[in-house]
Amino acid sequence: MSADKNELREDTLTFALDISNLCEDIKGCRSYVDQIVRSSSSIGANLYEARYAQSRADFISKLEIALKECSETEFWLELLHRKGKITDEQFKSLNNKRGTIQRKLIASITTAKKNQGSH
């Protein structure tokens, strides 16, 4: 397994833990908190699941689902920020981490699609 894939998996795990830890301190907005915990952890879960994809197309599909969950997480972060449940600093830090994961996922999907025809 490449170092890039290991790094992305670690990034998604750390990100999910950061979101989970943050959400332990948020009072109210329980449905929003539950949603962001689910979507942020789903990014990594789909990435881990991609390791055992049944085909290249299945692998790409798992990465695309992870990317969608990453986008959903952006929505919940912004919503919690606008509701005043997380600070500007928390929002910027977590959204930067999320953006890094998003860019890496897009690069991985692009590479996988390029390689799809060669297998």
Short mmCIF file of N, CA and C in Angstrom, two decimals:
data_model
loop_
_atom_site.label_atom_id
_atom_site.label_comp_id
_atom_site.label_asym_id
_atom_site.label_seq_id
_atom_site.Cartn_x
_atom_site.Cartn_y
_atom_site.Cartn_z
N MET A 1 0.85 -1.18 0.00
CA MET A 1 0.00 0.00 0.00
C MET A 1 0.89 1.24 0.00
N SER A 2 0.51 2.21 -0.77
CA SER A 2 1.35 3.40 -0.89
C SER A 2 1.27 4.26 0.36
N ALA A 3 2.33 5.06 0.54
CA ALA A 3 2.37 5.98 1.69
C ALA A 3 1.24 6.99 1.61
N ASP A 4 0.89 7.42 0.38
CA ASP A 4 -0.21 8.39 0.22
C ASP A 4 -1.53 7.84 0.74
N LYS A 5 -1.80 6.55 0.43
CA LYS A 5 -3.05 5.94 0.90
C LYS A 5 -3.05 5.82 2.41
N ASN A 6 -1.91 5.43 2.99
CA ASN A 6 -1.82 5.35 4.45
C ASN A 6 -2.03 6.72 5.08
N GLU A 7 -1.44 7.74 4.47
CA GLU A 7 -1.58 9.10 4.99
C GLU A 7 -3.03 9.56 4.93
N LEU A 8 -3.70 9.30 3.84
CA LEU A 8 -5.10 9.69 3.71
C LEU A 8 -5.97 8.95 4.72
N ARG A 9 -5.71 7.68 4.90
CA ARG A 9 -6.49 6.91 5.90
C ARG A 9 -6.27 7.50 7.29
N GLU A 10 -5.03 7.82 7.62
CA GLU A 10 -4.73 8.43 8.92
C GLU A 10 -5.40 9.79 9.04
N ASP A 11 -5.35 10.58 7.97
CA ASP A 11 -6.01 11.90 7.98
C ASP A 11 -7.50 11.76 8.28
N THR A 12 -8.16 10.79 7.64
CA THR A 12 -9.61 10.64 7.83
C THR A 12 -9.93 10.16 9.24
N LEU A 13 -9.10 9.29 9.78
CA LEU A 13 -9.32 8.80 11.14
C LEU A 13 -9.13 9.92 12.15
N THR A 14 -8.06 10.68 11.98
CA THR A 14 -7.79 11.81 12.88
C THR A 14 -8.90 12.85 12.79
N PHE A 15 -9.35 13.13 11.57
CA PHE A 15 -10.42 14.10 11.36
C PHE A 15 -11.71 13.66 12.06
N ALA A 16 -12.07 12.39 11.91
CA ALA A 16 -13.29 11.88 12.56
C ALA A 16 -13.17 12.00 14.09
N LEU A 17 -11.99 11.72 14.60
CA LEU A 17 -11.77 11.85 16.05
C LEU A 17 -11.86 13.31 16.48
N ASP A 18 -11.29 14.21 15.69
CA ASP A 18 -11.36 15.65 16.01
C ASP A 18 -12.81 16.11 16.05
N ILE A 19 -13.60 15.70 15.07
CA ILE A 19 -15.02 16.08 15.04
C ILE A 19 -15.75 15.49 16.25
N SER A 20 -15.51 14.22 16.51
CA SER A 20 -16.16 13.55 17.64
C SER A 20 -15.82 14.24 18.96
N ASN A 21 -14.55 14.56 19.15
CA ASN A 21 -14.14 15.25 20.39
C ASN A 21 -14.78 16.62 20.50
N LEU A 22 -14.84 17.35 19.40
CA LEU A 22 -15.48 18.66 19.40
C LEU A 22 -16.95 18.54 19.78
N CYS A 23 -17.61 17.56 19.21
CA CYS A 23 -19.05 17.42 19.40
C CYS A 23 -19.43 17.00 20.82
N GLU A 24 -18.50 16.41 21.54
CA GLU A 24 -18.78 16.05 22.94
C GLU A 24 -19.09 17.28 23.78
N ASP A 25 -18.57 18.44 23.38
CA ASP A 25 -18.74 19.66 24.15
C ASP A 25 -19.88 20.56 23.67
N ILE A 26 -20.52 20.19 22.56
CA ILE A 26 -21.58 21.03 22.01
C ILE A 26 -22.90 20.73 22.73
N LYS A 27 -23.50 21.78 23.21
CA LYS A 27 -24.79 21.65 23.89
C LYS A 27 -25.90 21.99 22.89
N GLY A 28 -26.96 21.21 22.89
CA GLY A 28 -28.07 21.46 21.97
C GLY A 28 -27.71 21.02 20.56
N CYS A 29 -28.60 21.23 19.65
CA CYS A 29 -28.40 20.88 18.24
C CYS A 29 -28.00 19.41 18.07
N ARG A 30 -28.59 18.55 18.88
CA ARG A 30 -28.19 17.14 18.88
C ARG A 30 -28.30 16.51 17.51
N SER A 31 -29.34 16.84 16.75
CA SER A 31 -29.49 16.22 15.43
C SER A 31 -28.37 16.66 14.49
N TYR A 32 -27.93 17.92 14.59
CA TYR A 32 -26.82 18.39 13.76
C TYR A 32 -25.52 17.69 14.16
N VAL A 33 -25.32 17.59 15.45
CA VAL A 33 -24.12 16.94 15.98
C VAL A 33 -24.06 15.48 15.53
N ASP A 34 -25.19 14.80 15.65
CA ASP A 34 -25.23 13.39 15.21
C ASP A 34 -24.90 13.28 13.72
N GLN A 35 -25.42 14.19 12.93
CA GLN A 35 -25.19 14.16 11.48
C GLN A 35 -23.72 14.37 11.14
N ILE A 36 -23.07 15.34 11.79
CA ILE A 36 -21.68 15.62 11.46
C ILE A 36 -20.76 14.50 11.93
N VAL A 37 -21.10 13.89 13.05
CA VAL A 37 -20.30 12.75 13.52
C VAL A 37 -20.42 11.60 12.52
N ARG A 38 -21.64 11.36 12.04
CA ARG A 38 -21.84 10.28 11.05
C ARG A 38 -21.13 10.57 9.74
N SER A 39 -21.32 11.78 9.20
CA SER A 39 -20.72 12.07 7.89
C SER A 39 -19.20 12.12 7.96
N SER A 40 -18.64 12.69 9.02
CA SER A 40 -17.18 12.78 9.12
C SER A 40 -16.54 11.41 9.30
N SER A 41 -17.18 10.54 10.05
CA SER A 41 -16.62 9.18 10.23
C SER A 41 -16.85 8.32 8.99
N SER A 42 -17.88 8.62 8.22
CA SER A 42 -18.16 7.87 7.01
C SER A 42 -17.10 8.10 5.93
N ILE A 43 -16.44 9.25 5.97
CA ILE A 43 -15.37 9.51 5.01
C ILE A 43 -14.32 8.41 5.12
N GLY A 44 -13.82 8.23 6.31
CA GLY A 44 -12.79 7.22 6.55
C GLY A 44 -13.32 5.81 6.41
N ALA A 45 -14.54 5.58 6.84
CA ALA A 45 -15.10 4.23 6.75
C ALA A 45 -15.17 3.78 5.29
N ASN A 46 -15.57 4.67 4.41
CA ASN A 46 -15.64 4.32 2.99
C ASN A 46 -14.24 4.15 2.40
N LEU A 47 -13.31 4.93 2.85
CA LEU A 47 -11.93 4.78 2.39
C LEU A 47 -11.36 3.43 2.83
N TYR A 48 -11.61 3.05 4.06
CA TYR A 48 -11.16 1.74 4.55
C TYR A 48 -11.85 0.62 3.78
N GLU A 49 -13.14 0.78 3.53
CA GLU A 49 -13.89 -0.23 2.80
C GLU A 49 -13.35 -0.40 1.37
N ALA A 50 -12.85 0.67 0.79
CA ALA A 50 -12.32 0.62 -0.58
C ALA A 50 -11.15 -0.35 -0.70
N ARG A 51 -10.47 -0.62 0.41
CA ARG A 51 -9.35 -1.57 0.37
C ARG A 51 -9.79 -2.93 -0.15
N TYR A 52 -11.02 -3.29 0.09
CA TYR A 52 -11.53 -4.61 -0.28
C TYR A 52 -12.58 -4.53 -1.37
N ALA A 53 -12.43 -3.52 -2.21
CA ALA A 53 -13.36 -3.35 -3.32
C ALA A 53 -13.32 -4.58 -4.22
N GLN A 54 -14.46 -4.91 -4.80
CA GLN A 54 -14.58 -6.08 -5.66
C GLN A 54 -14.07 -5.83 -7.07
N SER A 55 -13.92 -4.55 -7.42
CA SER A 55 -13.45 -4.20 -8.76
C SER A 55 -12.92 -2.77 -8.72
N ARG A 56 -12.30 -2.35 -9.79
CA ARG A 56 -11.83 -0.98 -9.89
C ARG A 56 -13.02 -0.02 -9.79
N ALA A 57 -14.12 -0.37 -10.45
CA ALA A 57 -15.32 0.48 -10.40
C ALA A 57 -15.86 0.59 -8.97
N ASP A 58 -15.84 -0.51 -8.24
CA ASP A 58 -16.29 -0.51 -6.84
C ASP A 58 -15.36 0.36 -5.99
N PHE A 59 -14.07 0.25 -6.25
CA PHE A 59 -13.07 1.07 -5.55
C PHE A 59 -13.35 2.56 -5.78
N ILE A 60 -13.55 2.93 -7.02
CA ILE A 60 -13.84 4.33 -7.36
C ILE A 60 -15.15 4.77 -6.70
N SER A 61 -16.13 3.91 -6.71
CA SER A 61 -17.42 4.24 -6.09
C SER A 61 -17.26 4.53 -4.60
N LYS A 62 -16.47 3.73 -3.90
CA LYS A 62 -16.24 3.96 -2.47
C LYS A 62 -15.55 5.30 -2.25
N LEU A 63 -14.57 5.62 -3.09
CA LEU A 63 -13.89 6.91 -2.96
C LEU A 63 -14.85 8.06 -3.24
N GLU A 64 -15.73 7.88 -4.22
CA GLU A 64 -16.71 8.94 -4.53
C GLU A 64 -17.72 9.12 -3.40
N ILE A 65 -18.08 8.04 -2.75
CA ILE A 65 -18.98 8.15 -1.59
C ILE A 65 -18.26 8.90 -0.46
N ALA A 66 -16.99 8.58 -0.25
CA ALA A 66 -16.21 9.30 0.76
C ALA A 66 -16.17 10.79 0.44
N LEU A 67 -16.01 11.12 -0.83
CA LEU A 67 -15.99 12.52 -1.25
C LEU A 67 -17.33 13.20 -0.97
N LYS A 68 -18.43 12.50 -1.22
CA LYS A 68 -19.76 13.05 -0.93
C LYS A 68 -19.92 13.30 0.57
N GLU A 69 -19.45 12.36 1.38
CA GLU A 69 -19.54 12.51 2.83
C GLU A 69 -18.69 13.69 3.30
N CYS A 70 -17.57 13.90 2.63
CA CYS A 70 -16.70 15.04 2.93
C CYS A 70 -17.44 16.35 2.65
N SER A 71 -18.16 16.39 1.55
CA SER A 71 -18.95 17.57 1.21
C SER A 71 -20.07 17.78 2.22
N GLU A 72 -20.72 16.70 2.61
CA GLU A 72 -21.79 16.82 3.61
C GLU A 72 -21.23 17.34 4.93
N THR A 73 -20.06 16.88 5.29
CA THR A 73 -19.44 17.33 6.54
C THR A 73 -19.18 18.83 6.49
N GLU A 74 -18.81 19.34 5.31
CA GLU A 74 -18.60 20.78 5.15
C GLU A 74 -19.89 21.53 5.48
N PHE A 75 -21.02 21.01 5.02
CA PHE A 75 -22.31 21.64 5.30
C PHE A 75 -22.56 21.71 6.81
N TRP A 76 -22.39 20.58 7.50
CA TRP A 76 -22.68 20.55 8.93
C TRP A 76 -21.71 21.44 9.71
N LEU A 77 -20.45 21.49 9.28
CA LEU A 77 -19.49 22.39 9.93
C LEU A 77 -19.96 23.84 9.80
N GLU A 78 -20.34 24.21 8.60
CA GLU A 78 -20.78 25.58 8.38
C GLU A 78 -22.05 25.88 9.17
N LEU A 79 -22.96 24.94 9.21
CA LEU A 79 -24.20 25.14 9.96
C LEU A 79 -23.91 25.34 11.46
N LEU A 80 -23.06 24.48 12.01
CA LEU A 80 -22.72 24.62 13.44
C LEU A 80 -21.98 25.93 13.70
N HIS A 81 -21.18 26.34 12.76
CA HIS A 81 -20.47 27.61 12.90
C HIS A 81 -21.45 28.79 12.88
N ARG A 82 -22.34 28.78 11.93
CA ARG A 82 -23.33 29.87 11.83
C ARG A 82 -24.27 29.91 13.02
N LYS A 83 -24.52 28.75 13.62
CA LYS A 83 -25.38 28.69 14.82
C LYS A 83 -24.61 29.11 16.08
N GLY A 84 -23.32 29.36 15.93
CA GLY A 84 -22.51 29.78 17.07
C GLY A 84 -22.11 28.63 17.98
N LYS A 85 -22.20 27.41 17.48
CA LYS A 85 -21.86 26.24 18.30
C LYS A 85 -20.38 25.90 18.25
N ILE A 86 -19.68 26.41 17.22
CA ILE A 86 -18.23 26.27 17.15
C ILE A 86 -17.63 27.63 16.81
N THR A 87 -16.44 27.87 17.30
CA THR A 87 -15.78 29.16 17.12
C THR A 87 -15.23 29.29 15.70
N ASP A 88 -14.86 30.52 15.36
CA ASP A 88 -14.21 30.76 14.06
C ASP A 88 -12.96 29.89 13.93
N GLU A 89 -12.17 29.85 14.98
CA GLU A 89 -10.93 29.08 14.96
C GLU A 89 -11.20 27.58 14.76
N GLN A 90 -12.17 27.04 15.48
CA GLN A 90 -12.53 25.63 15.32
C GLN A 90 -13.00 25.35 13.90
N PHE A 91 -13.85 26.22 13.39
CA PHE A 91 -14.37 26.06 12.04
C PHE A 91 -13.24 26.07 11.02
N LYS A 92 -12.39 27.08 11.10
CA LYS A 92 -11.29 27.21 10.12
C LYS A 92 -10.36 26.00 10.18
N SER A 93 -10.00 25.58 11.37
CA SER A 93 -9.09 24.45 11.52
C SER A 93 -9.68 23.16 10.96
N LEU A 94 -10.91 22.88 11.34
CA LEU A 94 -11.56 21.64 10.88
C LEU A 94 -11.88 21.70 9.40
N ASN A 95 -12.29 22.85 8.92
CA ASN A 95 -12.62 22.96 7.50
C ASN A 95 -11.36 22.87 6.64
N ASN A 96 -10.24 23.36 7.15
CA ASN A 96 -8.97 23.19 6.43
C ASN A 96 -8.58 21.72 6.35
N LYS A 97 -8.72 21.00 7.45
CA LYS A 97 -8.43 19.56 7.45
C LYS A 97 -9.35 18.83 6.47
N ARG A 98 -10.63 19.21 6.50
CA ARG A 98 -11.60 18.59 5.61
C ARG A 98 -11.24 18.89 4.15
N GLY A 99 -10.83 20.12 3.88
CA GLY A 99 -10.44 20.50 2.52
C GLY A 99 -9.23 19.72 2.03
N THR A 100 -8.29 19.49 2.91
CA THR A 100 -7.11 18.68 2.54
C THR A 100 -7.53 17.26 2.18
N ILE A 101 -8.40 16.69 2.99
CA ILE A 101 -8.91 15.34 2.71
C ILE A 101 -9.65 15.33 1.38
N GLN A 102 -10.47 16.35 1.15
CA GLN A 102 -11.23 16.44 -0.10
C GLN A 102 -10.29 16.47 -1.31
N ARG A 103 -9.26 17.29 -1.24
CA ARG A 103 -8.31 17.38 -2.37
C ARG A 103 -7.61 16.04 -2.61
N LYS A 104 -7.24 15.36 -1.54
CA LYS A 104 -6.58 14.06 -1.67
C LYS A 104 -7.54 13.02 -2.26
N LEU A 105 -8.79 13.07 -1.85
CA LEU A 105 -9.78 12.15 -2.42
C LEU A 105 -9.97 12.40 -3.91
N ILE A 106 -10.08 13.67 -4.28
CA ILE A 106 -10.24 14.01 -5.70
C ILE A 106 -9.04 13.51 -6.50
N ALA A 107 -7.85 13.70 -5.97
CA ALA A 107 -6.64 13.22 -6.66
C ALA A 107 -6.65 11.70 -6.79
N SER A 108 -7.07 11.01 -5.74
CA SER A 108 -7.13 9.55 -5.77
C SER A 108 -8.15 9.05 -6.78
N ILE A 109 -9.30 9.71 -6.82
CA ILE A 109 -10.35 9.33 -7.77
C ILE A 109 -9.86 9.56 -9.20
N THR A 110 -9.24 10.69 -9.42
CA THR A 110 -8.72 11.01 -10.76
C THR A 110 -7.71 9.96 -11.20
N THR A 111 -6.79 9.60 -10.31
CA THR A 111 -5.78 8.59 -10.63
C THR A 111 -6.42 7.23 -10.88
N ALA A 112 -7.36 6.86 -10.03
CA ALA A 112 -8.03 5.56 -10.20
C ALA A 112 -8.78 5.49 -11.52
N LYS A 113 -9.42 6.59 -11.90
CA LYS A 113 -10.15 6.61 -13.17
C LYS A 113 -9.19 6.53 -14.35
N LYS A 114 -8.04 7.19 -14.25
CA LYS A 114 -7.03 7.13 -15.32
C LYS A 114 -6.51 5.69 -15.48
N ASN A 115 -6.34 5.04 -14.34
CA ASN A 115 -5.80 3.66 -14.34
C ASN A 115 -6.85 2.60 -14.64
N GLN A 116 -8.12 3.00 -14.64
CA GLN A 116 -9.20 2.05 -14.83
C GLN A 116 -9.09 1.32 -16.16
N GLY A 117 -8.74 2.02 -17.19
CA GLY A 117 -8.66 1.41 -18.52
C GLY A 117 -7.44 0.50 -18.70
N SER A 118 -6.44 0.67 -17.83
CA SER A 118 -5.21 -0.09 -18.00
C SER A 118 -5.21 -1.42 -17.25
N HIS A 119 -6.30 -1.77 -16.61
CA HIS A 119 -6.37 -3.04 -15.87
C HIS A 119 -7.39 -3.96 -16.44
#
